PDB file of C-alpha atoms in Angstrom:
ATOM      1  CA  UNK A  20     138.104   1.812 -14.929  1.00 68.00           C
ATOM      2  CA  UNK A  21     135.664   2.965 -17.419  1.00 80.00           C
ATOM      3  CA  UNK A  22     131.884   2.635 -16.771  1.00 79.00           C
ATOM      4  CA  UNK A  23     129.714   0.803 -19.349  1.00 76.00           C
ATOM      5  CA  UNK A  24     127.354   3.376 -21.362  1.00 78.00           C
ATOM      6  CA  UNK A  25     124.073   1.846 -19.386  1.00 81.00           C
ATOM      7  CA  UNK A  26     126.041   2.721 -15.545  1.00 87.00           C
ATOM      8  CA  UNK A  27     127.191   6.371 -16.765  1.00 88.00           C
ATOM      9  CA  UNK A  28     124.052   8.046 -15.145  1.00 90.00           C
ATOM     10  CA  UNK A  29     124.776   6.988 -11.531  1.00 92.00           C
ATOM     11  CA  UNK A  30     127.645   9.090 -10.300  1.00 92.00           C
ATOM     12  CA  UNK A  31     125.659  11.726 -11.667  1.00 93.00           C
ATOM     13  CA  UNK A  32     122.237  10.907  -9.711  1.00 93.00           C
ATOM     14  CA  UNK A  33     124.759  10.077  -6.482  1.00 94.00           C
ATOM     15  CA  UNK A  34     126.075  13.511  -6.704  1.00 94.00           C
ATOM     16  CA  UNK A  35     122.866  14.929  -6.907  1.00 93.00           C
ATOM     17  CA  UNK A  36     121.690  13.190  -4.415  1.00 95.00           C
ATOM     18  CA  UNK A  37     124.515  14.343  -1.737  1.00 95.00           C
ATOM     19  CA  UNK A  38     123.666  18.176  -3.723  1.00 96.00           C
ATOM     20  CA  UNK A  39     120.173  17.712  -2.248  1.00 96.00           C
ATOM     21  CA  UNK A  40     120.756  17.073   0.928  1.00 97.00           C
ATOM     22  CA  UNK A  41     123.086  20.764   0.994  1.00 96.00           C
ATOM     23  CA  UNK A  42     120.600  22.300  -0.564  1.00 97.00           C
ATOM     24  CA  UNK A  43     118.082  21.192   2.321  1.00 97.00           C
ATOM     25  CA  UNK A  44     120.719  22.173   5.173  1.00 97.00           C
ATOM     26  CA  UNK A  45     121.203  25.367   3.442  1.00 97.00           C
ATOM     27  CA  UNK A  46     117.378  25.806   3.729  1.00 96.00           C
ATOM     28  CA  UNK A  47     116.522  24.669   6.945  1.00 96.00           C
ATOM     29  CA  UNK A  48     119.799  27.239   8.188  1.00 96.00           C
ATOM     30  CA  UNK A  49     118.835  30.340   6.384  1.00 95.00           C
ATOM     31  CA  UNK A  50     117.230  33.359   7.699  1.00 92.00           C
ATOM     32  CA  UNK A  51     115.995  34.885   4.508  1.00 92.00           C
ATOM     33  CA  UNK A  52     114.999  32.198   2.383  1.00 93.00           C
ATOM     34  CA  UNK A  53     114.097  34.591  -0.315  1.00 93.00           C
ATOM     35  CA  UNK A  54     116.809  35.998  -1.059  1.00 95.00           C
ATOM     36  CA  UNK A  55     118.608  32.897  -0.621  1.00 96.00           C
ATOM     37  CA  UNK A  56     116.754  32.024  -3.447  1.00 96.00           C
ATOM     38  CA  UNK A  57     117.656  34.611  -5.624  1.00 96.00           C
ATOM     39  CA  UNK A  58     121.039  33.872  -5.007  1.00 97.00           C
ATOM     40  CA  UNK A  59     121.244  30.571  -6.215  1.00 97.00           C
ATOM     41  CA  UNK A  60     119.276  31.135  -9.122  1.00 96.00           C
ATOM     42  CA  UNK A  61     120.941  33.769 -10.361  1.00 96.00           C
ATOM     43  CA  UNK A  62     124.484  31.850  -9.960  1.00 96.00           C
ATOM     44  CA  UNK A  63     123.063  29.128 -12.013  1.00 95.00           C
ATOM     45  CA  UNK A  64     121.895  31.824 -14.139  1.00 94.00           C
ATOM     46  CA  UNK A  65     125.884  33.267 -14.594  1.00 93.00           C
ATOM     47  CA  UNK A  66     126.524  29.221 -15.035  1.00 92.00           C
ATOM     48  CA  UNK A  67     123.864  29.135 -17.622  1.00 89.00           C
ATOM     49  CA  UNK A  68     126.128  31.471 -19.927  1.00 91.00           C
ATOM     50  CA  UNK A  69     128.928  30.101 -18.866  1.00 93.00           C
ATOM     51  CA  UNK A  70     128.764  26.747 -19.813  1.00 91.00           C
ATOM     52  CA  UNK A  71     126.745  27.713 -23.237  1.00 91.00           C
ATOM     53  CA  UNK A  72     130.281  29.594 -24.003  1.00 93.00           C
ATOM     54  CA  UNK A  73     132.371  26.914 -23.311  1.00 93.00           C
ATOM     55  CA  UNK A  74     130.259  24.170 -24.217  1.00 91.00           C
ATOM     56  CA  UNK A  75     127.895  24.875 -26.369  1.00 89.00           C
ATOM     57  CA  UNK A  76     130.383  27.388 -28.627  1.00 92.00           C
ATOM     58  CA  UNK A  77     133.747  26.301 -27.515  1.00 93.00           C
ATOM     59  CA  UNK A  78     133.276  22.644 -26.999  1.00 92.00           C
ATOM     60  CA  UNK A  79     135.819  22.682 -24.052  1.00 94.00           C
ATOM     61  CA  UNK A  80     134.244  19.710 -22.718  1.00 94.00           C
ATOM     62  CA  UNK A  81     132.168  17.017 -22.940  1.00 93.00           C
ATOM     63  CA  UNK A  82     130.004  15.196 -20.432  1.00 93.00           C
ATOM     64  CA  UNK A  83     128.837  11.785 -20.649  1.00 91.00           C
ATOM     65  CA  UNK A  84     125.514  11.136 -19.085  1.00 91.00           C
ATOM     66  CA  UNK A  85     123.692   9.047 -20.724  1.00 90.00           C
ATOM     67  CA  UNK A  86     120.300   9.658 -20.084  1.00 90.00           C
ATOM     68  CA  UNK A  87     119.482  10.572 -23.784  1.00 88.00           C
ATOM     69  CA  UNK A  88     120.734   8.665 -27.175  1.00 85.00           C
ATOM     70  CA  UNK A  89     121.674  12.122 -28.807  1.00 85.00           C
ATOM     71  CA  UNK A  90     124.901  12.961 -27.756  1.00 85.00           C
ATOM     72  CA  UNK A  91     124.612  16.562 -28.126  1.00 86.00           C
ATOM     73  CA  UNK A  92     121.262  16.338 -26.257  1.00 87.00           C
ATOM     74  CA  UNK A  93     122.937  14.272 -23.451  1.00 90.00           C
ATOM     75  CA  UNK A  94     126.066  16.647 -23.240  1.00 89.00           C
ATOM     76  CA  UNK A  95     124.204  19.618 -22.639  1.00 88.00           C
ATOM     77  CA  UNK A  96     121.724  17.679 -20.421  1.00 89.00           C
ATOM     78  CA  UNK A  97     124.734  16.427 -18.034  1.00 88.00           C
ATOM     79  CA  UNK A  98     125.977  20.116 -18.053  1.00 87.00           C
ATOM     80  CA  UNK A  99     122.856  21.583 -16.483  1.00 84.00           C
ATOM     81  CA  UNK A 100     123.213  18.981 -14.111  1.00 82.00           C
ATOM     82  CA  UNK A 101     126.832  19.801 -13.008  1.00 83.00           C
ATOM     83  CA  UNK A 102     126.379  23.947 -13.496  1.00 78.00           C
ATOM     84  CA  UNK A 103     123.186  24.874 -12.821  1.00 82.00           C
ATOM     85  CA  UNK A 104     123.059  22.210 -10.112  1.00 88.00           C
ATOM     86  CA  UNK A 105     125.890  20.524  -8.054  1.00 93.00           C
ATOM     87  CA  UNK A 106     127.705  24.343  -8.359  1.00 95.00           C
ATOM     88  CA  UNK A 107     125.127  26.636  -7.227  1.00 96.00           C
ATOM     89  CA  UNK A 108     124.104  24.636  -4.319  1.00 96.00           C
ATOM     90  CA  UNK A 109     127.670  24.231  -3.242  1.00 97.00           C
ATOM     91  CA  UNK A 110     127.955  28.010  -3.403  1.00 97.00           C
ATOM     92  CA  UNK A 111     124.494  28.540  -1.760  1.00 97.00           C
ATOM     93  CA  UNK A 112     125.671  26.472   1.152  1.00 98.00           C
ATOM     94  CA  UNK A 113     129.502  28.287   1.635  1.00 98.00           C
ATOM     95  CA  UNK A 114     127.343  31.336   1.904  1.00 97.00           C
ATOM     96  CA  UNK A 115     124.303  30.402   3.819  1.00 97.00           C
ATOM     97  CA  UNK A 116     127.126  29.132   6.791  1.00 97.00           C
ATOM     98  CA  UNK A 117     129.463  32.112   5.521  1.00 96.00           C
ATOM     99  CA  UNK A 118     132.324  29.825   5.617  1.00 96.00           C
ATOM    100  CA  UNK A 119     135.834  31.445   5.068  1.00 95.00           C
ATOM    101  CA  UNK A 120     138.427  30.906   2.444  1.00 94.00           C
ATOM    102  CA  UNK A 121     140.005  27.302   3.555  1.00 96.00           C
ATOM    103  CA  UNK A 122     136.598  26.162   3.188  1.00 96.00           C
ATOM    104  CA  UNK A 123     136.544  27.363  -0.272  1.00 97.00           C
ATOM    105  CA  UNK A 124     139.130  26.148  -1.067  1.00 97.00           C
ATOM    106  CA  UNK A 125     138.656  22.550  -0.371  1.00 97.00           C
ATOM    107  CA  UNK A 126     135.049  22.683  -2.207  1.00 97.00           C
ATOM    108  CA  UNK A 127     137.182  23.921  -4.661  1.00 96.00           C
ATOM    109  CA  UNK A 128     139.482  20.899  -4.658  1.00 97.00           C
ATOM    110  CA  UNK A 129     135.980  18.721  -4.042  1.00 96.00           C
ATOM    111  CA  UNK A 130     135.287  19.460  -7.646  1.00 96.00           C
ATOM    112  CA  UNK A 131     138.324  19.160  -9.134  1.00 96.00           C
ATOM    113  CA  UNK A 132     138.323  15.522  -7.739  1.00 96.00           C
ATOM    114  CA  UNK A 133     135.040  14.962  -8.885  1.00 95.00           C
ATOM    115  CA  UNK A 134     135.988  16.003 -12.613  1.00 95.00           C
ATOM    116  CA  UNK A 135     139.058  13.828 -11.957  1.00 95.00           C
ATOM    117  CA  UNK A 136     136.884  10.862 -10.988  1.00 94.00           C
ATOM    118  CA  UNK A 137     134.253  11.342 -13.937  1.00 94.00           C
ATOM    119  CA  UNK A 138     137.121  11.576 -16.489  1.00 94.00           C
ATOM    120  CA  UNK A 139     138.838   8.269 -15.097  1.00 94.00           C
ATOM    121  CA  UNK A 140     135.177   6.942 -15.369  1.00 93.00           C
ATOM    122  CA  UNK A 141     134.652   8.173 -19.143  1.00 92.00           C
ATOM    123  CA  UNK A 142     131.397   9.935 -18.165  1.00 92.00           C
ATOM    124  CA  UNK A 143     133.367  13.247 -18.819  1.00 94.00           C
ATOM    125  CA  UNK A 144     136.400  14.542 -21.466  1.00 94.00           C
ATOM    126  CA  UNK A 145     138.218  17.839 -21.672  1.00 95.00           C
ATOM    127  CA  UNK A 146     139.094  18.754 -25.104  1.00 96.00           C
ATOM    128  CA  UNK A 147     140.958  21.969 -24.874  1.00 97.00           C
ATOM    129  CA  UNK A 148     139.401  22.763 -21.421  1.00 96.00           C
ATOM    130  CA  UNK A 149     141.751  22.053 -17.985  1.00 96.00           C
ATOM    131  CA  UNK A 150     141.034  20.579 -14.693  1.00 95.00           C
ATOM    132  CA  UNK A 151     143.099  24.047 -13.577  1.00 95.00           C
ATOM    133  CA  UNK A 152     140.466  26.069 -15.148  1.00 96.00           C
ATOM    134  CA  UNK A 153     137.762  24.310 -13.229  1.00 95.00           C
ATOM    135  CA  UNK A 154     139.354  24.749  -9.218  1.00 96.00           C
ATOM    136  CA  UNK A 155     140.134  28.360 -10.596  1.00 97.00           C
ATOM    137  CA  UNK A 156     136.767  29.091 -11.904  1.00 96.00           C
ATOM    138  CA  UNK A 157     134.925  27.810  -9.304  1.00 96.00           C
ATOM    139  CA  UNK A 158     137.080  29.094  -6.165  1.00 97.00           C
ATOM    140  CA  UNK A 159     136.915  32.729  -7.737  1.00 97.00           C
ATOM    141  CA  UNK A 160     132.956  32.111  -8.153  1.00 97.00           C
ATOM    142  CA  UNK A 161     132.766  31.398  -4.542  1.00 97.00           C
ATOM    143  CA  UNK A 162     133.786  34.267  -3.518  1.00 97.00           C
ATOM    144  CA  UNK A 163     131.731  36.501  -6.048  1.00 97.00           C
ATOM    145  CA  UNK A 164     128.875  34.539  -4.990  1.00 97.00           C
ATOM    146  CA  UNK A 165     129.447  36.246  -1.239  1.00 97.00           C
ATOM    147  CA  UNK A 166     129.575  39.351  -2.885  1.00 97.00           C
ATOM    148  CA  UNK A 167     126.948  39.445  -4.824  1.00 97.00           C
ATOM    149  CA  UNK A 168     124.976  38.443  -1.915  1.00 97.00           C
ATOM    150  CA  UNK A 169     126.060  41.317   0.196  1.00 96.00           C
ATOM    151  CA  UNK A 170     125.005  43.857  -2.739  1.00 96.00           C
ATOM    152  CA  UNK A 171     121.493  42.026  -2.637  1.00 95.00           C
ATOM    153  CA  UNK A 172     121.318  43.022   0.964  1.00 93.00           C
ATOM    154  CA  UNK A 173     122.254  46.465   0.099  1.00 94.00           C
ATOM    155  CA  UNK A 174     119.565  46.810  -2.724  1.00 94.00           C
ATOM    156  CA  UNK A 175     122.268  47.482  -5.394  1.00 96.00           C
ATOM    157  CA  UNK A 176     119.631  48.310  -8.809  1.00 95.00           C
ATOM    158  CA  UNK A 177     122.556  46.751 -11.070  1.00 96.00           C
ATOM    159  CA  UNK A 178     122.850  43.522  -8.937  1.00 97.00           C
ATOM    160  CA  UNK A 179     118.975  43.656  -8.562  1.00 97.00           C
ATOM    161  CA  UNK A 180     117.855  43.511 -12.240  1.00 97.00           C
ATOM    162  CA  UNK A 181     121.220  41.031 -13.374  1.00 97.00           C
ATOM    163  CA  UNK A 182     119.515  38.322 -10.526  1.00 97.00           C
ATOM    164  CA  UNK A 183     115.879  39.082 -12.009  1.00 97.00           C
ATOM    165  CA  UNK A 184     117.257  39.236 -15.558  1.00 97.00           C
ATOM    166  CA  UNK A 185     118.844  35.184 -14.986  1.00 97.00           C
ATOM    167  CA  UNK A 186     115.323  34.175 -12.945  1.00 97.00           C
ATOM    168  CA  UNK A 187     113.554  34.943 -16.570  1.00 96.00           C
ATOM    169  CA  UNK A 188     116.499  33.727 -18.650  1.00 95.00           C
ATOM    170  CA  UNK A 189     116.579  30.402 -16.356  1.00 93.00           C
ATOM    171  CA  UNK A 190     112.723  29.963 -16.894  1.00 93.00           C
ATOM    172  CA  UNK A 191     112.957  30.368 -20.559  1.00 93.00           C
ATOM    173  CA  UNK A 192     116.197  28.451 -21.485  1.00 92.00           C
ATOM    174  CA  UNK A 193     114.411  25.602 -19.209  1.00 91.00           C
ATOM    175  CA  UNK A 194     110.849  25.199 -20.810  1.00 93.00           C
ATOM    176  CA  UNK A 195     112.775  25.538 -24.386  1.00 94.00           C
ATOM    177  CA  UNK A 196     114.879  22.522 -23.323  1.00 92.00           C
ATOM    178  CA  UNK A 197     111.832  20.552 -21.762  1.00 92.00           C
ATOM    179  CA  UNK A 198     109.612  21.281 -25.010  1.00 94.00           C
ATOM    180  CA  UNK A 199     112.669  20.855 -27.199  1.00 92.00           C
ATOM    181  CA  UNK A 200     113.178  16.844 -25.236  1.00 90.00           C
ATOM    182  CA  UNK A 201     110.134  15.932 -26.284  1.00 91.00           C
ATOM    183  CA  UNK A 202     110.898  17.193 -29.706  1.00 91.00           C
ATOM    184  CA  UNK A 203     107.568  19.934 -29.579  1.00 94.00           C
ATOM    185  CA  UNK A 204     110.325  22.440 -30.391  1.00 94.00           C
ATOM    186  CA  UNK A 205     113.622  22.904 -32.405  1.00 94.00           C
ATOM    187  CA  UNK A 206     115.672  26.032 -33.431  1.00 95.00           C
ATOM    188  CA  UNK A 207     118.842  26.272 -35.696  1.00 94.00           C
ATOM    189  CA  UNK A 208     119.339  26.944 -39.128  1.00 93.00           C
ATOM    190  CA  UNK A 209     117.508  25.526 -42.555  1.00 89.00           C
ATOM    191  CA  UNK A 210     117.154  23.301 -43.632  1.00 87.00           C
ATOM    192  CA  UNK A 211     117.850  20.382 -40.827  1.00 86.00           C
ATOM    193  CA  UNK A 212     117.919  22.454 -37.579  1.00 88.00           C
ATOM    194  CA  UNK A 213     119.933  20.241 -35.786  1.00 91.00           C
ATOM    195  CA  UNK A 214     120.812  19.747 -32.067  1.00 89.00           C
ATOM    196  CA  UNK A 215     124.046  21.610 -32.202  1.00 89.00           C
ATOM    197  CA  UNK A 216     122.522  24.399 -33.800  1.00 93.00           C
ATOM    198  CA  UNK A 217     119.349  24.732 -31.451  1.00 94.00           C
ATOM    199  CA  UNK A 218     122.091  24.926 -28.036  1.00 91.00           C
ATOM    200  CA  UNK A 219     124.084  27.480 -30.075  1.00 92.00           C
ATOM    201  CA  UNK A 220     120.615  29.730 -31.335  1.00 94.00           C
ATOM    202  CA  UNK A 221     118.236  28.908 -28.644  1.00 94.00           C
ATOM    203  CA  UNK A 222     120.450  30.867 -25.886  1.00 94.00           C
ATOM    204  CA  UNK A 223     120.952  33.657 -27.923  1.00 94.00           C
ATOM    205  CA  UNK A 224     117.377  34.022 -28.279  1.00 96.00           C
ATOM    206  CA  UNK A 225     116.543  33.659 -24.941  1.00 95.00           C
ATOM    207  CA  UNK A 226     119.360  35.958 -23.848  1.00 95.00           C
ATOM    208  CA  UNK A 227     117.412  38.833 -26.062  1.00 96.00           C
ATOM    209  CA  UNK A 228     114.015  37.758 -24.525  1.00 96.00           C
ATOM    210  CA  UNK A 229     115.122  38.017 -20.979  1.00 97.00           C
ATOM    211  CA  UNK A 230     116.869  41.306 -21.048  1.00 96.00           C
ATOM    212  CA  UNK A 231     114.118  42.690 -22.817  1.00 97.00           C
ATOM    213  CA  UNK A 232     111.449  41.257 -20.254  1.00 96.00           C
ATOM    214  CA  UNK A 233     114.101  42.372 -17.231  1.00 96.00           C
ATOM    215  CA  UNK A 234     114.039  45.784 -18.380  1.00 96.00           C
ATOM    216  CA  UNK A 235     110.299  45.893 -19.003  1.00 94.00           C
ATOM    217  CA  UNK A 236     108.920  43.725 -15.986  1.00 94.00           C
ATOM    218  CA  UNK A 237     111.143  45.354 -13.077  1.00 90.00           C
ATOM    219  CA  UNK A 238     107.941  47.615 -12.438  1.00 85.00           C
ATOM    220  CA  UNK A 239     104.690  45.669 -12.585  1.00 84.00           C
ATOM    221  CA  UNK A 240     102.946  47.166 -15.810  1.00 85.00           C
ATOM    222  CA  UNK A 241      99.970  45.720 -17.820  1.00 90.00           C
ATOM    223  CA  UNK A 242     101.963  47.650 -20.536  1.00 94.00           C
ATOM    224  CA  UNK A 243     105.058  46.109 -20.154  1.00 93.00           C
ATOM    225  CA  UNK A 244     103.881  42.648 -19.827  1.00 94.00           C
ATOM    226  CA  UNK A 245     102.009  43.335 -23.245  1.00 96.00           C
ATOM    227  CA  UNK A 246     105.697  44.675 -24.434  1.00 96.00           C
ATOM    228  CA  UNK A 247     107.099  41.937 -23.770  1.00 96.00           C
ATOM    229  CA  UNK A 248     104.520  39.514 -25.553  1.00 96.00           C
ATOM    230  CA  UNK A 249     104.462  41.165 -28.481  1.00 96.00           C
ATOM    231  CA  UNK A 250     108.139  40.647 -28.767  1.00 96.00           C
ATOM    232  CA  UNK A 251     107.990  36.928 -27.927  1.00 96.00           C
ATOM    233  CA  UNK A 252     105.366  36.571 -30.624  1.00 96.00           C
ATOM    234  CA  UNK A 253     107.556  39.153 -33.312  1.00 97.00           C
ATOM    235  CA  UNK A 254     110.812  36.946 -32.684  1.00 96.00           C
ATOM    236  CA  UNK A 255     109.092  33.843 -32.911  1.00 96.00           C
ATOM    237  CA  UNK A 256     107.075  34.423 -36.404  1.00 96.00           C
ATOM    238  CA  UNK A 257     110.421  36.076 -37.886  1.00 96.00           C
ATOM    239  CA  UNK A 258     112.046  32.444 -37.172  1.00 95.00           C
ATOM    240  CA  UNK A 259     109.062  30.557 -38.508  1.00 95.00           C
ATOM    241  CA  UNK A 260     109.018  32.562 -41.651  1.00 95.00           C
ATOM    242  CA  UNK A 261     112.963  32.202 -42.317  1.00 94.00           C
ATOM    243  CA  UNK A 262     112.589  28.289 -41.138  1.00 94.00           C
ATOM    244  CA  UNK A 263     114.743  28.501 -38.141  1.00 95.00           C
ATOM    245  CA  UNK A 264     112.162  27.376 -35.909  1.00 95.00           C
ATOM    246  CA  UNK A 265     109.922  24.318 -35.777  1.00 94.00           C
ATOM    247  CA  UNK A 266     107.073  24.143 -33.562  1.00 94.00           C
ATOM    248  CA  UNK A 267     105.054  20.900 -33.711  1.00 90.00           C
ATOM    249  CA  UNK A 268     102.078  23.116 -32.480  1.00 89.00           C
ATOM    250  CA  UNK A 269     100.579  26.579 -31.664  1.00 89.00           C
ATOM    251  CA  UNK A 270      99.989  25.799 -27.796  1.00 92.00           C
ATOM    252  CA  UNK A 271     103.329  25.038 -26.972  1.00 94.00           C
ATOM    253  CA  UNK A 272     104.569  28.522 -28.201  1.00 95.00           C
ATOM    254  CA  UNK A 273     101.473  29.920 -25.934  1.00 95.00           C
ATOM    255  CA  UNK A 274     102.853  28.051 -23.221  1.00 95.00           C
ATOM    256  CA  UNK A 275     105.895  29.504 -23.348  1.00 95.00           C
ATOM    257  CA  UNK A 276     104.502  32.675 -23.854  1.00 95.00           C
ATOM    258  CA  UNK A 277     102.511  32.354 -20.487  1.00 95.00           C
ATOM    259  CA  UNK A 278     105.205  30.759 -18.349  1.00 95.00           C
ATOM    260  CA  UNK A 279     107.761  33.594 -19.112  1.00 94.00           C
ATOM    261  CA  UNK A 280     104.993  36.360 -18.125  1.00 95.00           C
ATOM    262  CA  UNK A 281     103.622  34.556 -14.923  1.00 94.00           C
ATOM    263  CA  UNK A 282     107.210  33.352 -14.082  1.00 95.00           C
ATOM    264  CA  UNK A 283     108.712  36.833 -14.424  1.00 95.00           C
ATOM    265  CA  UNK A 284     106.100  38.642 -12.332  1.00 94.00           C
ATOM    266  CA  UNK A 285     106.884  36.072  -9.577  1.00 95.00           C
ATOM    267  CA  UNK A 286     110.458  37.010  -9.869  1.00 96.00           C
ATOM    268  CA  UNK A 287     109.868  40.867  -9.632  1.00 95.00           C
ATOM    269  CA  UNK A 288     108.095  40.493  -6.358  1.00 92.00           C
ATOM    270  CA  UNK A 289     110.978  37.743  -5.382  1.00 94.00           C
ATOM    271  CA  UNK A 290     113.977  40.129  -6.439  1.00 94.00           C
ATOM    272  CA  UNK A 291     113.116  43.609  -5.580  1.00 91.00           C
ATOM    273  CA  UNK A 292     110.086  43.095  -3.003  1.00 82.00           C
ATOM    274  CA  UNK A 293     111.851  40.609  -0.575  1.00 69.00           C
ATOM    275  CA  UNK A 294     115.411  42.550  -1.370  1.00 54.00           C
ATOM    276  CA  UNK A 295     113.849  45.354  -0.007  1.00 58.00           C
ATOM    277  CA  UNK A 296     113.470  43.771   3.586  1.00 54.00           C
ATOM    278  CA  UNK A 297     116.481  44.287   6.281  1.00 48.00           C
ATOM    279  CA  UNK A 298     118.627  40.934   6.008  1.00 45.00           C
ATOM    280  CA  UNK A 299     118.450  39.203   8.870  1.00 41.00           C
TER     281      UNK A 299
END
């Protein structure tokens, strides 16, 4: 039973919806909210990558949203909603109530249902991707995620600047996309600049951007932070003068500018400040 186009958006705000209310128990039951914090943003930060490899390269799958006309625009769209949503809270949650591998594995088999459901739906479509990659992915994710949190507790300088690295790549990737919706910014390549080509170039930019501000920002530095602008504004004039990047106007690239330095600062003090306390 296939959903008409103008119905494909509910499952997806019902999920998120039943995502929220996890997100609020995991909340209300953790001890270090911080760092809790950290966690799930850098998950959706490893999602981030993931799903720009398989979607956005690989075109392994294709969800069905419909909350913009583009379809590139909506595919991409629906996939922040499944991975950098409905995934890292689930994870969040296993590990706030450190529940043990049987839980796992039926979360694990709660998604695979869900992709099940969407495809029988037609709000979702593997092309060469498999529902066998998705219980597989997500199970072994699970327990990385536990991991990963027990490294944060132990103040682990590789785990430490990988979370803050995501936290800036997150905040980037995500005011690109919001400016980009409102069509204030594109990237790609001359001389249309297209949707698909602004998901395949726009990561890779940010990627650069937030390793570079990672490894700048992890000490709090006038000097870095000026680094690290003078970098943003390099890398964006180089794309402006080769035409693979529009900007309807000046402020917007200030904005971005500003939200990346005030963002990341916040993040330093989040990820190495509150990591430094005894977990609880």
């Amino acid at each position: 039973m296939k959903l008409n186009r103008q119905q494909h958006k509910y499952p997806f705000i019902i999920l998120g919806m039943i995502h929220i209310l996890l997100l609020i128990l995991s909340m209300y039951k953790s001890k270090d909210r911080k760092k809790h914090t950290v966690l799930l943003l850098n998950y959706a930060g490893f999602a981030y990558t993931f799903e720009y490899i398989v979607v956005a390269l690989l075109d392994g799958y294709v969800y069905k949203p419909n909350f913009f006309k583009n379809k590139n625009l909506d595919k991409i769209f629906g996939s922040i909603w499944s991975q950098l949503f409905y995934v890292p809270v689930t994870a969040l949650f296993i590990t706030v109530y450190q529940l043990g591998w049987k839980i796992k594995l039926l979360f694990g088999l709660y998604f695979v249902l869900i992709e099940k459901l969407f495809i029988f739906l037609g709000i979702f479509k593997n092309n060469w991707w498999r529902t066998g990659y998705t219980f597989l992915t997500i199970l072994l994710s699970f327990f990385i995620n536990d991991k990963w949190y027990e490294q944060l507790n132990k103040r682990n300088p590789f785990i430490l600047f990988i979370s803050f690295f995501h936290l800036i790549q997150l905040t980037w990737m995500n005011t690109i996309f919001a400016f980009a919706v409102f069509r204030k910014i594109r990237l790609g390549f001359p001389p249309f600049l297209t949707w698909k080509e602004h998901f395949k170039l726009a990561p890779l930019v940010g990627l650069f951007i937030s390793l570079f501000s990672a490894w700048k920002m992890k000490e709090r530095s006038y000097v870095s932070q000026c680094q690290v602008l003078i970098l943003m504004f390099v890398i964006d004039i180089t794309l402006l003068k080769k035409r693979m990047l529009k900007v309807k106007e000046i402020p917007v690239l200030l904005t971005i500018y500003a939200m990346v330095l005030r963002t990341a600062e916040f993040y330093r003090k989040l990820v190495y400040e509150s990591s430094s306390n005894k977990s609880e």
